[in-house]
Short mmCIF file of C-alpha atoms in Angstrom, two decimals:
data_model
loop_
_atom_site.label_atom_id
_atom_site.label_comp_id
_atom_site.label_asym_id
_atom_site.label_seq_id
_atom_site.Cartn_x
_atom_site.Cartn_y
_atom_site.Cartn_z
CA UNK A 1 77.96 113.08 80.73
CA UNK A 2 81.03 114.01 78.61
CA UNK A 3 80.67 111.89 75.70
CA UNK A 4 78.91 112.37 71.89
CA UNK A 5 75.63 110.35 73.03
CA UNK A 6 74.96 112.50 75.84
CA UNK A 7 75.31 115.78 73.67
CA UNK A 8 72.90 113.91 70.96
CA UNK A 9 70.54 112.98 73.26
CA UNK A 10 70.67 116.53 74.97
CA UNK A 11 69.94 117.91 71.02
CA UNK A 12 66.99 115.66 70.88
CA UNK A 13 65.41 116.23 74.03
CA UNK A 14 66.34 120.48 73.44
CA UNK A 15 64.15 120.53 69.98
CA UNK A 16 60.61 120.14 72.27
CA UNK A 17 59.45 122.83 73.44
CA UNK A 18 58.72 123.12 77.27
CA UNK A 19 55.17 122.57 78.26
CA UNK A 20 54.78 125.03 81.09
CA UNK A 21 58.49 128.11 80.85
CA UNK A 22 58.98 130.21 77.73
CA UNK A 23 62.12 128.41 77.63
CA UNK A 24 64.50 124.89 78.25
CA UNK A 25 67.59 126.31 80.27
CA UNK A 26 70.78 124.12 79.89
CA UNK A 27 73.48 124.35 82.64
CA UNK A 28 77.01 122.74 81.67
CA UNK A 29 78.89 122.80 84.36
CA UNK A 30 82.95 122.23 83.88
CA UNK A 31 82.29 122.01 79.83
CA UNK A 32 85.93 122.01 79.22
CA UNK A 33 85.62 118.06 80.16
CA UNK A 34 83.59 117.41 77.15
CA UNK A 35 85.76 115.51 74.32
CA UNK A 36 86.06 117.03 70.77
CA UNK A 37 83.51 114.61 69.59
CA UNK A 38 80.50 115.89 71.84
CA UNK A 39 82.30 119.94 71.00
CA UNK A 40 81.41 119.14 67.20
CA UNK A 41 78.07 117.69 68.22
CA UNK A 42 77.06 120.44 70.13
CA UNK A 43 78.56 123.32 68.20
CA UNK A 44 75.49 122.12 64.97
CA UNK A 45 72.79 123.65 67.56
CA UNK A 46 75.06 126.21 68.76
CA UNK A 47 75.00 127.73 65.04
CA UNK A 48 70.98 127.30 65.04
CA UNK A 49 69.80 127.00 68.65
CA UNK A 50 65.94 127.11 68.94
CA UNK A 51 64.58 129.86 70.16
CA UNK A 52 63.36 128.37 72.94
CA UNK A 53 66.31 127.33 74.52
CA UNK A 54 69.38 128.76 76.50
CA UNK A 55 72.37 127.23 77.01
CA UNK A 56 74.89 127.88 79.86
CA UNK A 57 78.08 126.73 80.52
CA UNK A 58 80.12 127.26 83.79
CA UNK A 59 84.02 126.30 83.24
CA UNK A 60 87.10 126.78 85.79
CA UNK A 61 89.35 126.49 82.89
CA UNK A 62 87.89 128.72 79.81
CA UNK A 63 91.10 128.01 77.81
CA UNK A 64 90.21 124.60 77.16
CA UNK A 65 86.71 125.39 75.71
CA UNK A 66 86.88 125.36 71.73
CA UNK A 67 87.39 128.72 69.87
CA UNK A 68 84.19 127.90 67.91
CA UNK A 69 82.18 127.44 70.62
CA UNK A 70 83.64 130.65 72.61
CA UNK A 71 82.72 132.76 69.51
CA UNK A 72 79.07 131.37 69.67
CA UNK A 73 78.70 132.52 73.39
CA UNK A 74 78.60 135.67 75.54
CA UNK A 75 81.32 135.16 78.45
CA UNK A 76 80.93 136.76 82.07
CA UNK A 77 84.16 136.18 84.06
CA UNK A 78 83.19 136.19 88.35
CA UNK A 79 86.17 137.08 90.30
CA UNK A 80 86.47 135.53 93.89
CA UNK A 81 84.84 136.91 96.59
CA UNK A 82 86.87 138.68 98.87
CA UNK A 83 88.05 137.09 102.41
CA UNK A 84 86.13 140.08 104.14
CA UNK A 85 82.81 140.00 102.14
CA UNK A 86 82.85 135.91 103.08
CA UNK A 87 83.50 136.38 106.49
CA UNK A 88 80.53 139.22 106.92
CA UNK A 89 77.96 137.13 105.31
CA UNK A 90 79.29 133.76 107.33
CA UNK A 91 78.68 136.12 110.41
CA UNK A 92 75.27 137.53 109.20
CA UNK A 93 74.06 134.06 108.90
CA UNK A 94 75.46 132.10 112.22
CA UNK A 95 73.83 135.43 113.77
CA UNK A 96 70.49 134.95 112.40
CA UNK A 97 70.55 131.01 113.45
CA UNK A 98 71.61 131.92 116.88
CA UNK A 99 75.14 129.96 116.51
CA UNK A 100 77.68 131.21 118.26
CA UNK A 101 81.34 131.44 116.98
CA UNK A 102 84.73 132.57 117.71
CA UNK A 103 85.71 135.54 115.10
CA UNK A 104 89.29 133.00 114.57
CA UNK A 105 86.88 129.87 113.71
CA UNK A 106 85.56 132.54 110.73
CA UNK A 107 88.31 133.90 109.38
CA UNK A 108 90.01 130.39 109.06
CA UNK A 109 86.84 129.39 107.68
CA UNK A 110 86.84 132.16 105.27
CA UNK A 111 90.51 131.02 104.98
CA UNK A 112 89.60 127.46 103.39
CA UNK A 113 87.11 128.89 101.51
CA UNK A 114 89.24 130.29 98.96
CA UNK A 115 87.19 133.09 97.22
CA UNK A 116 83.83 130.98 97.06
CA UNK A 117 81.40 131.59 99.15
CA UNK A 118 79.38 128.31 98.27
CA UNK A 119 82.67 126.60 99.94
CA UNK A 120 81.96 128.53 102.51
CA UNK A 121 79.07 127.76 103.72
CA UNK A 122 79.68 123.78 103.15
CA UNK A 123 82.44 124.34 106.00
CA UNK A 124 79.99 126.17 108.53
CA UNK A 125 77.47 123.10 107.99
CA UNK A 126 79.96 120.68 108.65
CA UNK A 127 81.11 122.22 111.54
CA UNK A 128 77.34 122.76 112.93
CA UNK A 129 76.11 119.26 112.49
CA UNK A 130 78.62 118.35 114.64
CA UNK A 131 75.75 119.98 117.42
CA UNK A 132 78.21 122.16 119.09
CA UNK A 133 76.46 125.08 120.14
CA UNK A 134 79.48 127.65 119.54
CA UNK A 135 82.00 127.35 116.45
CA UNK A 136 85.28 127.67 117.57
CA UNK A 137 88.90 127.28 115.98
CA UNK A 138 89.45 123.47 117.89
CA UNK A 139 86.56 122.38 116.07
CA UNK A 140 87.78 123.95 112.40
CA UNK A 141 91.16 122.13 113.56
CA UNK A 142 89.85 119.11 114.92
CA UNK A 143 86.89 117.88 112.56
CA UNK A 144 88.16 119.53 109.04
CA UNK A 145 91.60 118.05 109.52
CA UNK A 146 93.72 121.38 109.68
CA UNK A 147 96.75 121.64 111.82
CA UNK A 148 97.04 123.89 114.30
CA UNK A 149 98.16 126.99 113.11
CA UNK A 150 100.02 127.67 116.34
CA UNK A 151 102.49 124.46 116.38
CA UNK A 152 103.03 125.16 112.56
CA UNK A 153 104.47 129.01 113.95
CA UNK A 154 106.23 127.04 116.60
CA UNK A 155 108.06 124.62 113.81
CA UNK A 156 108.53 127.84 111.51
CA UNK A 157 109.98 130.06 114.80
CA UNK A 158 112.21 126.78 114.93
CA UNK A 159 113.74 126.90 111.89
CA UNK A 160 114.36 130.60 111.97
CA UNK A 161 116.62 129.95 115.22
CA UNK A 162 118.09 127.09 113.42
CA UNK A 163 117.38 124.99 116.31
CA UNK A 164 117.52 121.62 114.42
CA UNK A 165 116.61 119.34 117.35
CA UNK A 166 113.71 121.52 118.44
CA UNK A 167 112.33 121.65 114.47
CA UNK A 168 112.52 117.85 114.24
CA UNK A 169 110.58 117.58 117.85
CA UNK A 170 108.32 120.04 116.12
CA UNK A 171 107.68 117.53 113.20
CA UNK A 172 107.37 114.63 115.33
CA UNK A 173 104.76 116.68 117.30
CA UNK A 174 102.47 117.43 114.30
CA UNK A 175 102.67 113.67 112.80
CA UNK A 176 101.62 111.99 116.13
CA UNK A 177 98.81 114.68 116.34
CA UNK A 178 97.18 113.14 113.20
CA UNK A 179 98.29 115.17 110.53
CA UNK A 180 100.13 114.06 107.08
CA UNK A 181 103.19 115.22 105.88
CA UNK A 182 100.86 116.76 103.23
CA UNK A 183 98.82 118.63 105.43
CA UNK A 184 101.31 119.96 107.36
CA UNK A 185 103.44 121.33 103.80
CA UNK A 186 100.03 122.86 102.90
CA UNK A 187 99.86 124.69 105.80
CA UNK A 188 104.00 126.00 105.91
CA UNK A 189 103.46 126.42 102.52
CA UNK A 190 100.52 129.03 103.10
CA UNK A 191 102.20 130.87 106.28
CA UNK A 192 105.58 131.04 104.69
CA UNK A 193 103.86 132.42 101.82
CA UNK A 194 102.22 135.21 104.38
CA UNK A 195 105.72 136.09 106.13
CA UNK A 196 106.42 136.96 102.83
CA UNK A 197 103.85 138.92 102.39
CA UNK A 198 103.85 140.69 105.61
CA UNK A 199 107.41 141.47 105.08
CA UNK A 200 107.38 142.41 101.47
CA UNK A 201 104.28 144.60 101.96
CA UNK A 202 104.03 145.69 105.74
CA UNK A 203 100.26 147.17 105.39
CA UNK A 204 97.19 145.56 106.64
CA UNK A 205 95.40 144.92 103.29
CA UNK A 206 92.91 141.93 104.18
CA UNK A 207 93.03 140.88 100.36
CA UNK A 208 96.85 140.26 100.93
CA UNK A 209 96.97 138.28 104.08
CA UNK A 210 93.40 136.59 105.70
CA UNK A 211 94.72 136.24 109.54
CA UNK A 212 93.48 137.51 112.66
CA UNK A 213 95.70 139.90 114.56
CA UNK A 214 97.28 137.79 116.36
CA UNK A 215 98.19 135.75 113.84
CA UNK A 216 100.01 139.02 111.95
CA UNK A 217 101.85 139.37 115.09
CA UNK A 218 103.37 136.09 115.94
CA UNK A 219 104.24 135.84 111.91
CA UNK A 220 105.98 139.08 112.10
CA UNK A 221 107.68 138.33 115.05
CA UNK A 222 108.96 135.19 113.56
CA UNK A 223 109.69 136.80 110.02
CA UNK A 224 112.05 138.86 111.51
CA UNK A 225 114.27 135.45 111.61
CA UNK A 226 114.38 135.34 107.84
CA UNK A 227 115.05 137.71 105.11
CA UNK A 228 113.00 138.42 101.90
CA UNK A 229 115.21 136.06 99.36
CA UNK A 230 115.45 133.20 101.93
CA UNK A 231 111.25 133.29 102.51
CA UNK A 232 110.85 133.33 98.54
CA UNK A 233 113.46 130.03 98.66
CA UNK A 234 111.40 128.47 101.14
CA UNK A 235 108.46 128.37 99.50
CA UNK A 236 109.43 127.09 96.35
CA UNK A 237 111.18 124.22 98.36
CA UNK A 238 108.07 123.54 100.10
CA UNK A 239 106.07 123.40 97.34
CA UNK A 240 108.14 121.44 94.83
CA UNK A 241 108.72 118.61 98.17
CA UNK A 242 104.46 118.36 97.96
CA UNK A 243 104.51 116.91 95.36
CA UNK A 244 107.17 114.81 95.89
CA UNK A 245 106.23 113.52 99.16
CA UNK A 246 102.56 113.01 97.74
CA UNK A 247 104.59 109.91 95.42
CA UNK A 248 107.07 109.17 98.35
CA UNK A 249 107.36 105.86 100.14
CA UNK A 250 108.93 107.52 102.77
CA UNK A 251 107.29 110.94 103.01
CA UNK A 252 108.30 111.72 106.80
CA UNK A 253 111.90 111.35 105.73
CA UNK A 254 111.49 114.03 102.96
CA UNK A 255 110.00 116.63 105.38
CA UNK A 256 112.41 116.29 107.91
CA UNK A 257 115.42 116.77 105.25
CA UNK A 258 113.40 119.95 104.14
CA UNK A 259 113.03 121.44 106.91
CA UNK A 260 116.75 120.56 108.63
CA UNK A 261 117.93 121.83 105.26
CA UNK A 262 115.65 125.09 106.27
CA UNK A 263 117.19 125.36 109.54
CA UNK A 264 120.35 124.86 108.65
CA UNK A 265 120.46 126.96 105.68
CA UNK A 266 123.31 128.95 106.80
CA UNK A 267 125.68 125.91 106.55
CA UNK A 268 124.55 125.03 103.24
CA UNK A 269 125.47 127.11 100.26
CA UNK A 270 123.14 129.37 98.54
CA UNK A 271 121.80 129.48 95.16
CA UNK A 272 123.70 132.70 94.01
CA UNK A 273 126.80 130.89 96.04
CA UNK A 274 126.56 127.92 94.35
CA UNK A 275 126.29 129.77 90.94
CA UNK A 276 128.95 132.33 91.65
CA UNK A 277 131.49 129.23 92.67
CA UNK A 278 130.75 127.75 89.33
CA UNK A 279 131.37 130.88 87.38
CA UNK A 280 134.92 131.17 89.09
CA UNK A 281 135.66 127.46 88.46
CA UNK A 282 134.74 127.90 84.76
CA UNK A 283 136.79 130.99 84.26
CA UNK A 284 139.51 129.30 86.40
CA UNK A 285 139.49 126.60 84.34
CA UNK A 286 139.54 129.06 81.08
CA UNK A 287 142.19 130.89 82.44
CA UNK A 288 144.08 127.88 83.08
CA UNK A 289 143.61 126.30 79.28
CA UNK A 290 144.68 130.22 78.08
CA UNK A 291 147.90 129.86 80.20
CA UNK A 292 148.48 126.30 78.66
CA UNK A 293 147.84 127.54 75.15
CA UNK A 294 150.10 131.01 75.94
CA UNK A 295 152.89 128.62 77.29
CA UNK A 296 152.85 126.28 74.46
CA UNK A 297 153.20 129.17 72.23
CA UNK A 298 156.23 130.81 74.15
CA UNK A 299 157.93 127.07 74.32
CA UNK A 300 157.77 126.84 70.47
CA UNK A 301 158.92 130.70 70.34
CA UNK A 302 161.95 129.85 72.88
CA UNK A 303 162.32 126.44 70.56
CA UNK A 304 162.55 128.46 67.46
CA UNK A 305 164.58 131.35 68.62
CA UNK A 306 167.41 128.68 70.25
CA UNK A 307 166.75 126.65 66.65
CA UNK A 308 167.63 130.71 65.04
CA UNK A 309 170.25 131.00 67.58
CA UNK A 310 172.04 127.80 66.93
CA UNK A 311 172.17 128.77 63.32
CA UNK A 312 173.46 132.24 63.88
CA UNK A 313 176.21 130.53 66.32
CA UNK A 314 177.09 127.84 63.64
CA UNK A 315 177.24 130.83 61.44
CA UNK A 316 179.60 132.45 63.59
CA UNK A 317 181.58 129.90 64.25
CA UNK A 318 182.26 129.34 60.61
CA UNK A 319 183.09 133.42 60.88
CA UNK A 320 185.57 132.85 63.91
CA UNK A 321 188.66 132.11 62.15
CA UNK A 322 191.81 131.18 64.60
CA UNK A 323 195.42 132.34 63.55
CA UNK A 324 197.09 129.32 61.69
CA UNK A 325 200.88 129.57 60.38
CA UNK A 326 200.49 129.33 56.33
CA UNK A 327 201.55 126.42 54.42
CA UNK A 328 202.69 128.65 51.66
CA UNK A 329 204.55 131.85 51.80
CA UNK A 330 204.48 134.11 49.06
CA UNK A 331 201.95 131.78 46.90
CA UNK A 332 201.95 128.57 45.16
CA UNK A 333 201.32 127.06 42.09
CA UNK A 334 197.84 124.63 40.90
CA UNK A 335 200.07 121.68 41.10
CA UNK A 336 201.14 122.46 44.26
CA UNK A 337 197.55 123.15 45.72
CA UNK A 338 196.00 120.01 44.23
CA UNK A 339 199.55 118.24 45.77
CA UNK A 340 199.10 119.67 49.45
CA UNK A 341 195.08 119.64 49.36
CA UNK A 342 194.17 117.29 51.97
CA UNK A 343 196.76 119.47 54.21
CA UNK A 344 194.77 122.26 53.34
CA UNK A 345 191.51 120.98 54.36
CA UNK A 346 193.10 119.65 57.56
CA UNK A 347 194.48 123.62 58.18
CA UNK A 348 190.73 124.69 57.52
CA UNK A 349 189.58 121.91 60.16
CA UNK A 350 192.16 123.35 62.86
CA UNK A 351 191.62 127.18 61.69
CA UNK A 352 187.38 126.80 61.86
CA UNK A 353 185.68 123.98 62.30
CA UNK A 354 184.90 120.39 60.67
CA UNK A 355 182.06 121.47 58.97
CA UNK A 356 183.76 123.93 56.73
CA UNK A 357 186.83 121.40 56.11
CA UNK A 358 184.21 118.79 55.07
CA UNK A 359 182.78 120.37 52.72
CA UNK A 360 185.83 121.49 51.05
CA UNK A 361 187.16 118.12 51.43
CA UNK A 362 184.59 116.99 48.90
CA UNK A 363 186.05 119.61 46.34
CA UNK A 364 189.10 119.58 44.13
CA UNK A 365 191.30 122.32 42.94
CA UNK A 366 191.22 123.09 39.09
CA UNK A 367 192.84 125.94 38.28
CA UNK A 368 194.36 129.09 39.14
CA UNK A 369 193.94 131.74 37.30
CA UNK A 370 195.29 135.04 38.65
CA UNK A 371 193.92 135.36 42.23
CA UNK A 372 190.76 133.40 40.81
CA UNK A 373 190.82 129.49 42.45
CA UNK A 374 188.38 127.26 40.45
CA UNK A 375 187.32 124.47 42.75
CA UNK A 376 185.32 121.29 41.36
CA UNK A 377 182.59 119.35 42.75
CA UNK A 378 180.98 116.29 41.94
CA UNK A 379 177.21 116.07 40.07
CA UNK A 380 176.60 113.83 43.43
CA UNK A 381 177.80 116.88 46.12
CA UNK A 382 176.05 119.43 44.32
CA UNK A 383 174.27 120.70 47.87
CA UNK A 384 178.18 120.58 49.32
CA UNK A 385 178.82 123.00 46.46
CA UNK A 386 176.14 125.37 46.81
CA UNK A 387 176.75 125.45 50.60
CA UNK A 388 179.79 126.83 49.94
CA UNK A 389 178.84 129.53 47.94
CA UNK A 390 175.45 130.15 50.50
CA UNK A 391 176.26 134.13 52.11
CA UNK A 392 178.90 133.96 55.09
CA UNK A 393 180.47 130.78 54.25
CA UNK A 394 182.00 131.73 50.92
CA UNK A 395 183.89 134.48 52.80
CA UNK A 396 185.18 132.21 55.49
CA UNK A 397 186.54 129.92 52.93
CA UNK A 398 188.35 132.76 50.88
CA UNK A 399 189.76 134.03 54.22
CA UNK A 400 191.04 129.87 54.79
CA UNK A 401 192.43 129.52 51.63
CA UNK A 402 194.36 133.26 51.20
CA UNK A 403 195.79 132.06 54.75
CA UNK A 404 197.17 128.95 53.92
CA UNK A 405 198.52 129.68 50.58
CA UNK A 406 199.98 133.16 51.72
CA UNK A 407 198.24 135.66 49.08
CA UNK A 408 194.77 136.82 48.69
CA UNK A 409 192.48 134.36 46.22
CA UNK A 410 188.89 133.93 45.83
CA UNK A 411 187.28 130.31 45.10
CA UNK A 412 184.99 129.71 42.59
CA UNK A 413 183.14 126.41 42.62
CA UNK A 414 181.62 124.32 39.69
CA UNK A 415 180.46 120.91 38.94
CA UNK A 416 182.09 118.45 37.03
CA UNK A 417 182.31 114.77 35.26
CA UNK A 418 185.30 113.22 36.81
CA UNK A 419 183.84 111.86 39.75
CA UNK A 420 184.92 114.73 42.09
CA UNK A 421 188.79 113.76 41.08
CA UNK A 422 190.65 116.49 39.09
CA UNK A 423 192.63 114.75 36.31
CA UNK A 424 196.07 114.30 37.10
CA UNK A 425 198.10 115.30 34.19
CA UNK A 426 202.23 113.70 34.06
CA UNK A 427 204.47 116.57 34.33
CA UNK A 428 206.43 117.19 31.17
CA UNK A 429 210.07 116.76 30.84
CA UNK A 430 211.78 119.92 31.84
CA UNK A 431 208.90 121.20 33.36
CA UNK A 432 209.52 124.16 35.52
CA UNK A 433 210.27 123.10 39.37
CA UNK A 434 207.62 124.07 41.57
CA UNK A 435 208.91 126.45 44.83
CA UNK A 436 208.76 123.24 47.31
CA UNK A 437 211.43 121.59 44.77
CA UNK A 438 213.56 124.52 44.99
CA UNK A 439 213.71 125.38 48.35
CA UNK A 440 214.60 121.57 48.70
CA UNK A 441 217.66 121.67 46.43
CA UNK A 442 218.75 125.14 48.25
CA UNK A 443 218.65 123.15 51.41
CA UNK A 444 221.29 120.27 50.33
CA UNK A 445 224.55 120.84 51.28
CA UNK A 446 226.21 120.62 47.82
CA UNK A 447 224.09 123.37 46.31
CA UNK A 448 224.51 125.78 50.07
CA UNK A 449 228.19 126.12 49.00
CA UNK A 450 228.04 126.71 45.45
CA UNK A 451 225.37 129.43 46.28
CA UNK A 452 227.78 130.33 48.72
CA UNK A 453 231.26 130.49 47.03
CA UNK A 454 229.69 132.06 43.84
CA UNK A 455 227.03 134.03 45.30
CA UNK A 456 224.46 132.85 43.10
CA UNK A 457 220.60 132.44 42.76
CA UNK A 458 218.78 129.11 42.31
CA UNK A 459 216.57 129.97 38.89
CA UNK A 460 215.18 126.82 38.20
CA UNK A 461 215.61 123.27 38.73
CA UNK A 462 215.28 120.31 35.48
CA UNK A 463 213.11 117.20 36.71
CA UNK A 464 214.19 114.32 34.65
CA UNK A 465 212.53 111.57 34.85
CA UNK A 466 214.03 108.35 36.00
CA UNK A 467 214.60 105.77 33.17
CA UNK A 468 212.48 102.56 33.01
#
């Protein structure tokens, strides 16, 4: 009766009043199943209920009632009873009918019961119309299809030895007894859950634990097998597999991995383990990516310092100058320099390197003015010119040149229009003779004995040139 119709027919019947009681009691029971149509329905006589009539409703699960219709009501919360009060009264009673019992067959009784005392009860009557006249714990096992609570310690004392051939017999045992793989996780569920109890707490407090004393004993015994953290694992294994084996095909299978995994837990790696060994992987793996990054850096460090290096040795190679006999001694003329160029640059290839005799190869004397050397370069090899006059380099070729001509001079380098060719200019008639010309007519026979027999000087010698 959860729908709109019942509530309106429950409004219609509530506005009479009743013929014989001061007032019409209504008793919801679980109103949190109503839907939000028969809520709205019933919250118009909840605003103006008649004074004749009380309304109560019972609920497990007060957070799903309506807010409006929890501010329209008065709310009395009842705890559960406790395991001791349920097991006097379920004495008190069996004791007035003359029934006999086993104190065990209670406290399991008050066990199942769960707080309610109505539950209770319902157990004891099932268990006396079976017309036994004496309740004991074979009969709560037998006819309310619980297993026995002493092979369950036996499978639990098995996997604390990690005896896994013993804990699967244990299994095997329990099934062929009648029980399902459900019933059998309810109850390790609930005795797991009071080893770790009994460990955690070590008193007596009935609230805690509802066992007899031998019970506490054999569950102590055993829960000296496990530790604290493993019992807290177990049962949230145990009770996520419920549910899974309660969808399972093959629900025995599931158990029997649980509970090897259980007994075996010592060859399996733990939780913290597990986590730890990924923490050390990642930060393995972070520290090996670092490395990676801190090598590739120290590569392109090495690659640019060897890149520096090779400049500085190109540098000072240019700077290494080897010792050369000059082609000039004493100095030489422009016309003479432009005349024995190429043999200059071929002095500067032997005296440094290539590099330096290439680039003055793509010059051309100009002038000479003084000490002062004006080299020209074409518009095209205008990088070739400034690379001679870039720091270090212009030195080197000042030090080449003053060594082949045979006196200090210093280059200076400019562009011009010629095509990198310095214009070659004839010599005028009676020019002076250069030095080379000189020392050539000094060396002829003829000219060695004049010199000689009239110890004389050669001055100057007169070009002329040869008639067409």
């Amino acid at each position: 009766h959860t729908s709109v119709d019942n509530v309106r027919e429950l409004i219609q019947n509530a506005a009479y009043r009743p013929a014989r009681a001061r007032f019409k009691i209504y008793i919801i029971d679980e109103v949190h199943m109503l839907s939000t149509s028969a809520f709205n329905a019933l919250l118009k006589i909840l605003e103006e209920p008649p004074s004749h009539v009380k309304f109560i409703f019972a609920t497990t699960e007060p957070n799903k009632v309506l807010a409006t219709i929890q501010s329209r009501c008065q709310r009395f919360d009842f705890s559960n009873i406790s395991p001791a009060d349920i097991i006097a009264q379920l004495k008190k009673i069996l004791s007035q009918e003359k029934i006999g019992f086993e104190d065990d067959c209670i406290v399991a009784l008050a066990r199942l019961a769960n707080g309610s005392m109505r539950d209770g009860l319902s157990l004891v009557d099932q268990l006396i119309s079976t017309g036994a006249e004496k309740l004991t714990t074979g009969m709560f096992e037998e006819f309310l299809g619980q297993p026995n609570r002493e092979k369950v310690y036996e499978l639990l004392e098995k996997v604390g030895l990690s005896d896994s051939g013993a804990t699967l017999a244990c299994i095997d045992n329990l099934l062929n007894s009648g029980m399902s793989c459900v019933s059998i996780l309810d109850s390790l569920v609930e005795a797991v859950r009071d080893m770790m109890v009994l460990k955690a707490s070590r008193t007596d407090n009935q609230s805690l634990v509802i066992l007899t004393q031998a019970e506490k004993d054999t569950l102590l015994r055993i829960a000296d097998t496990f530790d604290i953290p493993a019992l807290v694992y177990d049962v949230t294994l145990l009770e996520k597999l419920r549910w899974g084996v309660k969808t399972s095909d093959n629900p025995r299978a599931l158990l029997e991995a649980a509970m090897l995994r259980l007994a075996m837990s010592e060859q399996f790696m733990s939780i913290p383990e597990l986590l730890g060994k990924r923490v050390e992987e990642h930060k393995s793996k972070m520290v090996e990516g670092l490395k990676k990054k801190i090598e590739t850096k120290t590569e392109l460090r090495t690659q640019n310092s060897e890149h520096r290096t090779q400049n500085s040795e190109h540098r000072t190679q240019d700077s290494e100058l080897k010792t050369l006999p000059p082609i000039f001694t004493g100095g030489a003329g422009i016309e003479e320099i432009k005349e024995n160029w190429e043999r200059i640059v071929e002095r500067a290839r032997g005296q440094v390197n290539s590099r330096v005799a290439d680039l003055l190869k793509k010059g051309v004397p100009l002038q000479l003015k003084g000490n002062l050397l004006s080299i020209g370069f074409d518009k095209n090899d205008e990088f070739a010119m400034k690379l001679c006059q870039s720091n270090g380099r212009a030195e080197v070729i000042e030090k080449v040149l003053s060594d082949a001509l045979g006196v200090k001079v210093k280059p200076a380098f400019e562009l011009i229009d010629n095509g990198g060719k310095a214009e070659q200019k004839p010599k005028p008639r009676g020019a002076k003779a250069s030095q080379k010309t000189i020392n050539e007519a000094a060396n002829t026979e003829a000219v060695k004995t004049i010199l000689s027999e009239l110890d004389a000087n050669i001055i100057e010698v007169s070009e002329e040139n040869p008639k067409s």
